[in-house]
GROMACS .gro file of C-alpha atoms in nm:
model
  357
    1UNK     CA    1  -3.777   2.610   8.555
    2UNK     CA    2  -3.466   2.668   8.736
    3UNK     CA    3  -3.336   2.329   8.632
    4UNK     CA    4  -3.408   2.426   8.273
    5UNK     CA    5  -3.216   2.738   8.300
    6UNK     CA    6  -2.918   2.570   8.456
    7UNK     CA    7  -2.899   2.294   8.181
    8UNK     CA    8  -2.791   2.548   7.892
    9UNK     CA    9  -2.538   2.691   8.117
   10UNK     CA   10  -2.390   2.358   8.218
   11UNK     CA   11  -2.372   2.258   7.844
   12UNK     CA   12  -2.197   2.577   7.754
   13UNK     CA   13  -1.943   2.528   8.033
   14UNK     CA   14  -1.888   2.161   7.929
   15UNK     CA   15  -1.831   2.251   7.585
   16UNK     CA   16  -1.599   2.526   7.684
   17UNK     CA   17  -1.408   2.303   7.908
   18UNK     CA   18  -1.373   1.979   7.697
   19UNK     CA   19  -1.266   2.143   7.376
   20UNK     CA   20  -1.141   1.935   7.066
   21UNK     CA   21  -0.772   2.021   7.160
   22UNK     CA   22  -0.839   1.923   7.514
   23UNK     CA   23  -0.955   1.597   7.416
   24UNK     CA   24  -0.669   1.536   7.195
   25UNK     CA   25  -0.431   1.610   7.464
   26UNK     CA   26  -0.610   1.365   7.690
   27UNK     CA   27  -0.609   1.111   7.397
   28UNK     CA   28  -0.230   1.168   7.347
   29UNK     CA   29  -0.180   1.129   7.738
   30UNK     CA   30  -0.357   0.791   7.729
   31UNK     CA   31  -0.151   0.682   7.428
   32UNK     CA   32   0.178   0.764   7.597
   33UNK     CA   33   0.074   0.579   7.898
   34UNK     CA   34  -0.009   0.261   7.697
   35UNK     CA   35   0.300   0.299   7.510
   36UNK     CA   36   0.486   0.335   7.841
   37UNK     CA   37   0.355   0.012   7.976
   38UNK     CA   38   0.387  -0.179   7.655
   39UNK     CA   39   0.753  -0.095   7.616
   40UNK     CA   40   0.855  -0.168   7.972
   41UNK     CA   41   0.646  -0.490   7.991
   42UNK     CA   42   0.755  -0.597   7.663
   43UNK     CA   43   1.114  -0.544   7.728
   44UNK     CA   44   1.137  -0.684   8.084
   45UNK     CA   45   0.852  -0.958   8.132
   46UNK     CA   46   1.057  -1.240   8.008
   47UNK     CA   47   1.431  -1.177   7.985
   48UNK     CA   48   1.598  -1.464   7.741
   49UNK     CA   49   1.957  -1.488   7.659
   50UNK     CA   50   2.030  -1.435   7.283
   51UNK     CA   51   2.393  -1.446   7.156
   52UNK     CA   52   2.576  -1.373   7.477
   53UNK     CA   53   2.932  -1.301   7.346
   54UNK     CA   54   3.159  -1.578   7.518
   55UNK     CA   55   3.511  -1.617   7.457
   56UNK     CA   56   3.662  -1.993   7.445
   57UNK     CA   57   4.024  -2.065   7.545
   58UNK     CA   58   4.103  -2.409   7.483
   59UNK     CA   59   4.363  -2.643   7.324
   60UNK     CA   60   4.301  -2.634   6.936
   61UNK     CA   61   4.159  -2.989   6.923
   62UNK     CA   62   3.906  -2.909   7.169
   63UNK     CA   63   3.828  -2.530   7.090
   64UNK     CA   64   3.650  -2.605   6.782
   65UNK     CA   65   3.433  -2.873   6.926
   66UNK     CA   66   3.343  -2.639   7.220
   67UNK     CA   67   3.263  -2.347   7.019
   68UNK     CA   68   3.036  -2.555   6.784
   69UNK     CA   69   2.872  -2.703   7.092
   70UNK     CA   70   2.787  -2.366   7.240
   71UNK     CA   71   2.684  -2.215   6.916
   72UNK     CA   72   2.441  -2.511   6.861
   73UNK     CA   73   2.259  -2.452   7.196
   74UNK     CA   74   1.878  -2.429   7.150
   75UNK     CA   75   1.758  -2.073   7.111
   76UNK     CA   76   2.100  -1.953   7.044
   77UNK     CA   77   2.162  -1.800   7.383
   78UNK     CA   78   2.553  -1.794   7.330
   79UNK     CA   79   2.767  -1.688   7.043
   80UNK     CA   80   3.117  -1.835   7.103
   81UNK     CA   81   3.467  -1.732   6.972
   82UNK     CA   82   3.752  -1.917   6.991
   83UNK     CA   83   4.060  -1.716   7.165
   84UNK     CA   84   4.404  -1.803   7.100
   85UNK     CA   85   4.501  -1.812   7.477
   86UNK     CA   86   4.359  -1.782   7.835
   87UNK     CA   87   4.506  -1.432   7.877
   88UNK     CA   88   4.355  -1.287   7.530
   89UNK     CA   89   4.010  -1.431   7.634
   90UNK     CA   90   4.047  -1.252   7.974
   91UNK     CA   91   4.144  -0.931   7.782
   92UNK     CA   92   3.850  -0.955   7.551
   93UNK     CA   93   3.607  -0.951   7.843
   94UNK     CA   94   3.802  -0.644   8.001
   95UNK     CA   95   3.758  -0.479   7.666
   96UNK     CA   96   3.418  -0.576   7.609
   97UNK     CA   97   3.471  -0.772   7.301
   98UNK     CA   98   3.296  -1.056   7.504
   99UNK     CA   99   3.069  -1.090   7.796
  100UNK     CA  100   3.258  -1.388   7.943
  101UNK     CA  101   3.521  -1.616   7.875
  102UNK     CA  102   3.527  -2.010   7.915
  103UNK     CA  103   3.850  -2.154   8.016
  104UNK     CA  104   3.882  -2.524   7.941
  105UNK     CA  105   4.114  -2.730   8.130
  106UNK     CA  106   4.239  -2.998   7.919
  107UNK     CA  107   4.430  -3.203   8.203
  108UNK     CA  108   4.114  -3.200   8.448
  109UNK     CA  109   3.757  -3.181   8.480
  110UNK     CA  110   3.730  -2.842   8.649
  111UNK     CA  111   3.675  -2.541   8.403
  112UNK     CA  112   3.669  -2.170   8.457
  113UNK     CA  113   3.427  -1.918   8.353
  114UNK     CA  114   3.543  -1.557   8.365
  115UNK     CA  115   3.279  -1.277   8.402
  116UNK     CA  116   3.265  -0.904   8.437
  117UNK     CA  117   2.947  -0.817   8.632
  118UNK     CA  118   3.003  -0.446   8.640
  119UNK     CA  119   2.908  -0.459   8.274
  120UNK     CA  120   2.577  -0.606   8.373
  121UNK     CA  121   2.500  -0.826   8.659
  122UNK     CA  122   2.221  -1.016   8.494
  123UNK     CA  123   2.429  -1.128   8.194
  124UNK     CA  124   2.690  -1.255   8.399
  125UNK     CA  125   2.449  -1.459   8.597
  126UNK     CA  126   2.286  -1.594   8.285
  127UNK     CA  127   2.619  -1.690   8.153
  128UNK     CA  128   2.713  -1.861   8.481
  129UNK     CA  129   2.364  -2.061   8.475
  130UNK     CA  130   2.428  -2.167   8.129
  131UNK     CA  131   2.768  -2.292   8.184
  132UNK     CA  132   2.672  -2.469   8.513
  133UNK     CA  133   2.441  -2.661   8.329
  134UNK     CA  134   2.646  -2.746   8.033
  135UNK     CA  135   2.925  -2.856   8.286
  136UNK     CA  136   2.693  -3.065   8.489
  137UNK     CA  137   2.559  -3.263   8.185
  138UNK     CA  138   2.930  -3.321   8.096
  139UNK     CA  139   3.015  -3.432   8.441
  140UNK     CA  140   3.251  -3.147   8.494
  141UNK     CA  141   3.279  -2.858   8.734
  142UNK     CA  142   3.289  -2.507   8.668
  143UNK     CA  143   3.452  -2.213   8.885
  144UNK     CA  144   3.332  -1.875   8.824
  145UNK     CA  145   3.558  -1.580   8.855
  146UNK     CA  146   3.410  -1.218   8.851
  147UNK     CA  147   3.730  -1.030   8.724
  148UNK     CA  148   3.545  -0.681   8.725
  149UNK     CA  149   3.272  -0.668   8.974
  150UNK     CA  150   3.085  -0.323   9.034
  151UNK     CA  151   3.230  -0.099   9.300
  152UNK     CA  152   3.134  -0.132   9.671
  153UNK     CA  153   2.897   0.168   9.661
  154UNK     CA  154   2.773   0.087   9.327
  155UNK     CA  155   2.543  -0.209   9.448
  156UNK     CA  156   2.432  -0.404   9.171
  157UNK     CA  157   2.611  -0.193   8.900
  158UNK     CA  158   2.308   0.039   8.818
  159UNK     CA  159   2.425   0.344   8.932
  160UNK     CA  160   2.557   0.422   8.572
  161UNK     CA  161   2.190   0.369   8.450
  162UNK     CA  162   2.036   0.596   8.702
  163UNK     CA  163   2.277   0.866   8.657
  164UNK     CA  164   2.221   0.878   8.282
  165UNK     CA  165   1.852   0.871   8.326
  166UNK     CA  166   1.874   1.180   8.550
  167UNK     CA  167   2.090   1.366   8.288
  168UNK     CA  168   1.836   1.286   7.999
  169UNK     CA  169   1.531   1.377   8.191
  170UNK     CA  170   1.712   1.687   8.322
  171UNK     CA  171   1.807   1.781   7.966
  172UNK     CA  172   1.469   1.752   7.797
  173UNK     CA  173   1.273   1.919   8.080
  174UNK     CA  174   1.503   2.209   8.081
  175UNK     CA  175   1.460   2.253   7.732
  176UNK     CA  176   1.080   2.199   7.771
  177UNK     CA  177   1.047   2.461   8.058
  178UNK     CA  178   1.247   2.738   7.847
  179UNK     CA  179   0.995   2.681   7.558
  180UNK     CA  180   0.693   2.694   7.795
  181UNK     CA  181   0.830   3.008   7.950
  182UNK     CA  182   0.819   3.189   7.642
  183UNK     CA  183   0.457   3.118   7.563
  184UNK     CA  184   0.336   2.997   7.236
  185UNK     CA  185   0.545   3.219   7.027
  186UNK     CA  186   0.764   3.046   6.756
  187UNK     CA  187   1.124   3.069   6.810
  188UNK     CA  188   1.327   3.268   6.578
  189UNK     CA  189   1.691   3.172   6.497
  190UNK     CA  190   1.842   3.454   6.746
  191UNK     CA  191   1.627   3.321   7.024
  192UNK     CA  192   1.707   2.969   6.944
  193UNK     CA  193   2.095   3.051   6.957
  194UNK     CA  194   2.038   3.206   7.303
  195UNK     CA  195   1.864   2.905   7.411
  196UNK     CA  196   2.101   2.652   7.304
  197UNK     CA  197   2.392   2.874   7.466
  198UNK     CA  198   2.177   2.850   7.784
  199UNK     CA  199   2.131   2.468   7.758
  200UNK     CA  200   2.513   2.418   7.675
  201UNK     CA  201   2.610   2.611   7.996
  202UNK     CA  202   2.330   2.395   8.197
  203UNK     CA  203   2.475   2.078   8.057
  204UNK     CA  204   2.823   2.163   8.178
  205UNK     CA  205   2.665   2.256   8.539
  206UNK     CA  206   2.454   1.952   8.525
  207UNK     CA  207   2.755   1.716   8.419
  208UNK     CA  208   2.972   1.835   8.720
  209UNK     CA  209   2.686   1.796   8.971
  210UNK     CA  210   2.590   1.455   8.842
  211UNK     CA  211   2.947   1.325   8.876
  212UNK     CA  212   2.996   1.485   9.219
  213UNK     CA  213   2.672   1.295   9.349
  214UNK     CA  214   2.800   0.959   9.239
  215UNK     CA  215   3.150   1.029   9.315
  216UNK     CA  216   3.255   1.247   9.601
  217UNK     CA  217   2.900   1.214   9.785
  218UNK     CA  218   2.800   0.844   9.746
  219UNK     CA  219   3.133   0.688   9.646
  220UNK     CA  220   2.939   0.483   9.388
  221UNK     CA  221   3.152   0.566   9.077
  222UNK     CA  222   3.459   0.737   9.233
  223UNK     CA  223   3.779   0.821   9.052
  224UNK     CA  224   3.645   0.953   8.721
  225UNK     CA  225   3.517   1.291   8.832
  226UNK     CA  226   3.626   1.472   8.523
  227UNK     CA  227   3.549   1.204   8.253
  228UNK     CA  228   3.198   1.172   8.415
  229UNK     CA  229   3.154   1.534   8.399
  230UNK     CA  230   3.238   1.563   8.041
  231UNK     CA  231   3.013   1.265   7.968
  232UNK     CA  232   2.724   1.415   8.173
  233UNK     CA  233   2.751   1.747   7.969
  234UNK     CA  234   2.738   1.555   7.644
  235UNK     CA  235   2.447   1.356   7.747
  236UNK     CA  236   2.239   1.653   7.884
  237UNK     CA  237   2.325   1.842   7.572
  238UNK     CA  238   2.205   1.576   7.362
  239UNK     CA  239   1.879   1.544   7.524
  240UNK     CA  240   1.817   1.907   7.569
  241UNK     CA  241   1.911   2.013   7.186
  242UNK     CA  242   1.685   1.708   7.082
  243UNK     CA  243   1.400   1.831   7.281
  244UNK     CA  244   1.442   2.191   7.165
  245UNK     CA  245   1.468   2.070   6.798
  246UNK     CA  246   1.137   1.865   6.815
  247UNK     CA  247   0.961   2.123   7.032
  248UNK     CA  248   1.040   2.410   6.804
  249UNK     CA  249   0.964   2.197   6.494
  250UNK     CA  250   0.639   2.015   6.628
  251UNK     CA  251   0.507   2.237   6.914
  252UNK     CA  252   0.338   2.044   7.204
  253UNK     CA  253   0.370   1.728   6.995
  254UNK     CA  254   0.740   1.756   6.996
  255UNK     CA  255   0.728   1.705   7.369
  256UNK     CA  256   0.540   1.380   7.334
  257UNK     CA  257   0.794   1.264   7.064
  258UNK     CA  258   1.078   1.351   7.324
  259UNK     CA  259   0.898   1.136   7.595
  260UNK     CA  260   0.844   0.837   7.359
  261UNK     CA  261   1.209   0.833   7.239
  262UNK     CA  262   1.381   0.910   7.570
  263UNK     CA  263   1.142   0.734   7.827
  264UNK     CA  264   0.921   0.515   7.679
  265UNK     CA  265   1.154   0.346   7.420
  266UNK     CA  266   1.516   0.487   7.555
  267UNK     CA  267   1.504   0.358   7.896
  268UNK     CA  268   1.414   0.000   7.886
  269UNK     CA  269   1.624  -0.056   7.602
  270UNK     CA  270   1.932   0.119   7.749
  271UNK     CA  271   2.063  -0.195   7.885
  272UNK     CA  272   2.048  -0.034   8.230
  273UNK     CA  273   1.856  -0.311   8.400
  274UNK     CA  274   1.889  -0.610   8.129
  275UNK     CA  275   2.166  -0.563   7.880
  276UNK     CA  276   2.114  -0.607   7.503
  277UNK     CA  277   2.166  -0.989   7.512
  278UNK     CA  278   1.869  -1.046   7.739
  279UNK     CA  279   1.625  -0.815   7.559
  280UNK     CA  280   1.374  -0.883   7.274
  281UNK     CA  281   1.511  -0.808   6.951
  282UNK     CA  282   1.332  -0.478   6.899
  283UNK     CA  283   1.453  -0.315   7.207
  284UNK     CA  284   1.808  -0.499   7.185
  285UNK     CA  285   1.822  -0.309   6.820
  286UNK     CA  286   1.732   0.025   6.910
  287UNK     CA  287   1.909   0.061   7.261
  288UNK     CA  288   2.254   0.186   7.180
  289UNK     CA  289   2.091   0.433   6.908
  290UNK     CA  290   1.910   0.628   7.178
  291UNK     CA  291   2.075   0.847   7.447
  292UNK     CA  292   1.994   0.669   7.735
  293UNK     CA  293   2.160   0.353   7.609
  294UNK     CA  294   2.449   0.532   7.467
  295UNK     CA  295   2.507   0.704   7.770
  296UNK     CA  296   2.490   0.402   8.018
  297UNK     CA  297   2.751   0.215   7.795
  298UNK     CA  298   2.958   0.532   7.771
  299UNK     CA  299   2.966   0.550   8.162
  300UNK     CA  300   3.020   0.182   8.257
  301UNK     CA  301   3.292   0.138   7.998
  302UNK     CA  302   3.475   0.445   8.133
  303UNK     CA  303   3.448   0.359   8.484
  304UNK     CA  304   3.512  -0.004   8.471
  305UNK     CA  305   3.657  -0.092   8.143
  306UNK     CA  306   3.930   0.182   8.094
  307UNK     CA  307   3.723   0.359   7.828
  308UNK     CA  308   3.699   0.065   7.602
  309UNK     CA  309   3.407   0.024   7.322
  310UNK     CA  310   3.291   0.386   7.355
  311UNK     CA  311   3.349   0.505   7.009
  312UNK     CA  312   2.985   0.427   6.897
  313UNK     CA  313   2.831   0.564   7.208
  314UNK     CA  314   3.018   0.900   7.149
  315UNK     CA  315   2.915   0.928   6.794
  316UNK     CA  316   2.554   0.853   6.890
  317UNK     CA  317   2.557   1.139   7.165
  318UNK     CA  318   2.743   1.364   6.941
  319UNK     CA  319   2.496   1.323   6.666
  320UNK     CA  320   2.200   1.388   6.895
  321UNK     CA  321   2.345   1.714   7.038
  322UNK     CA  322   2.481   1.847   6.672
  323UNK     CA  323   2.180   1.736   6.498
  324UNK     CA  324   1.961   1.883   6.760
  325UNK     CA  325   2.120   2.213   6.748
  326UNK     CA  326   2.112   2.214   6.356
  327UNK     CA  327   1.748   2.123   6.362
  328UNK     CA  328   1.664   2.369   6.604
  329UNK     CA  329   1.804   2.639   6.410
  330UNK     CA  330   1.646   2.514   6.073
  331UNK     CA  331   1.316   2.498   6.228
  332UNK     CA  332   1.334   2.852   6.382
  333UNK     CA  333   1.441   2.969   6.045
  334UNK     CA  334   1.131   2.806   5.905
  335UNK     CA  335   0.921   2.988   6.173
  336UNK     CA  336   1.049   3.311   6.073
  337UNK     CA  337   0.940   3.259   5.702
  338UNK     CA  338   0.584   3.149   5.828
  339UNK     CA  339   0.560   3.461   6.058
  340UNK     CA  340   0.775   3.752   5.929
  341UNK     CA  341   0.587   3.983   6.149
  342UNK     CA  342   0.645   3.782   6.466
  343UNK     CA  343   0.869   4.008   6.696
  344UNK     CA  344   1.171   3.863   6.866
  345UNK     CA  345   1.032   3.991   7.211
  346UNK     CA  346   0.696   4.071   7.364
  347UNK     CA  347   0.408   3.897   7.541
  348UNK     CA  348   0.178   3.849   7.242
  349UNK     CA  349   0.098   3.476   7.126
  350UNK     CA  350  -0.002   3.302   6.813
  351UNK     CA  351  -0.255   3.081   6.732
  352UNK     CA  352  -0.276   2.712   6.935
  353UNK     CA  353  -0.179   2.540   6.595
  354UNK     CA  354   0.159   2.716   6.588
  355UNK     CA  355   0.464   2.531   6.711
  356UNK     CA  356   0.594   2.625   7.060
  357UNK     CA  357   0.949   2.777   7.074
   0.00000   0.00000   0.00000
């Protein structure tokens, strides 16, 4: 009899603990987990070169032949462009127009390959391997010159990526924490503006702190303190404003979308581990359209390449920051229209289905 009495109690407790909402959250967590695995393994399991940009400096009669030979390689690992001179080819590497430069020696059998491993060591290594294979087949020799290596404190040139990942995570986590601290009340326009102002201040502090860590503290990316501080503020604000917008618009689901965009898709496609020419087509295509990729490119090119080829990254981050702020305001205005009696302050909460502020 005692056993029978306990059964209804256990069933009631189980029903109360495993609600439809709880089941949905667990299922959502499983899907995010699987997406994380698929995205990272899909991006990194087999890095294959595809259209690595290479400048070719050679006499006119040999240049066209070399370019055609490189472009005809199986799998299209290289996209060659004839450069008018050796110096031009070198400048193309330093301004990020190309990833490498092949300098042909018409009077001998020893050619030169210029690389800039600070822009991505894995691409430089792959370009070197391709050049060595071709030169061996032609019974020629190749000398590799790294004209822009990472700083001594930057190891394999990964500091830019780790710095931006930290900024992005800090931005969306702070926006999420602010929303959770307010309970499940929908954000109104006034509250949204206050949160955006706080996030902007946080972004400035976070940018300065990150620049201090990679500069004065560890000496990894020294000499660009204020430039990195500004970049950090922009990256954090882009991440935080987008997170605030999606969470205001979609509630808890918005947090999942943020993680999907910035972590599941953004990190492996960013070029931090493998730059775009080594990534599969999907990840290569989306990388620079997301804050982790745009931020990594902006930091690397500012520190190592005198700020060349950063315009697109600035536009992307600016679009996330401004677009996120505007969408946050619009979503909060929608909340006001949906819940006109909701007070600006107070402990009361709305039903679970309402978007979180």
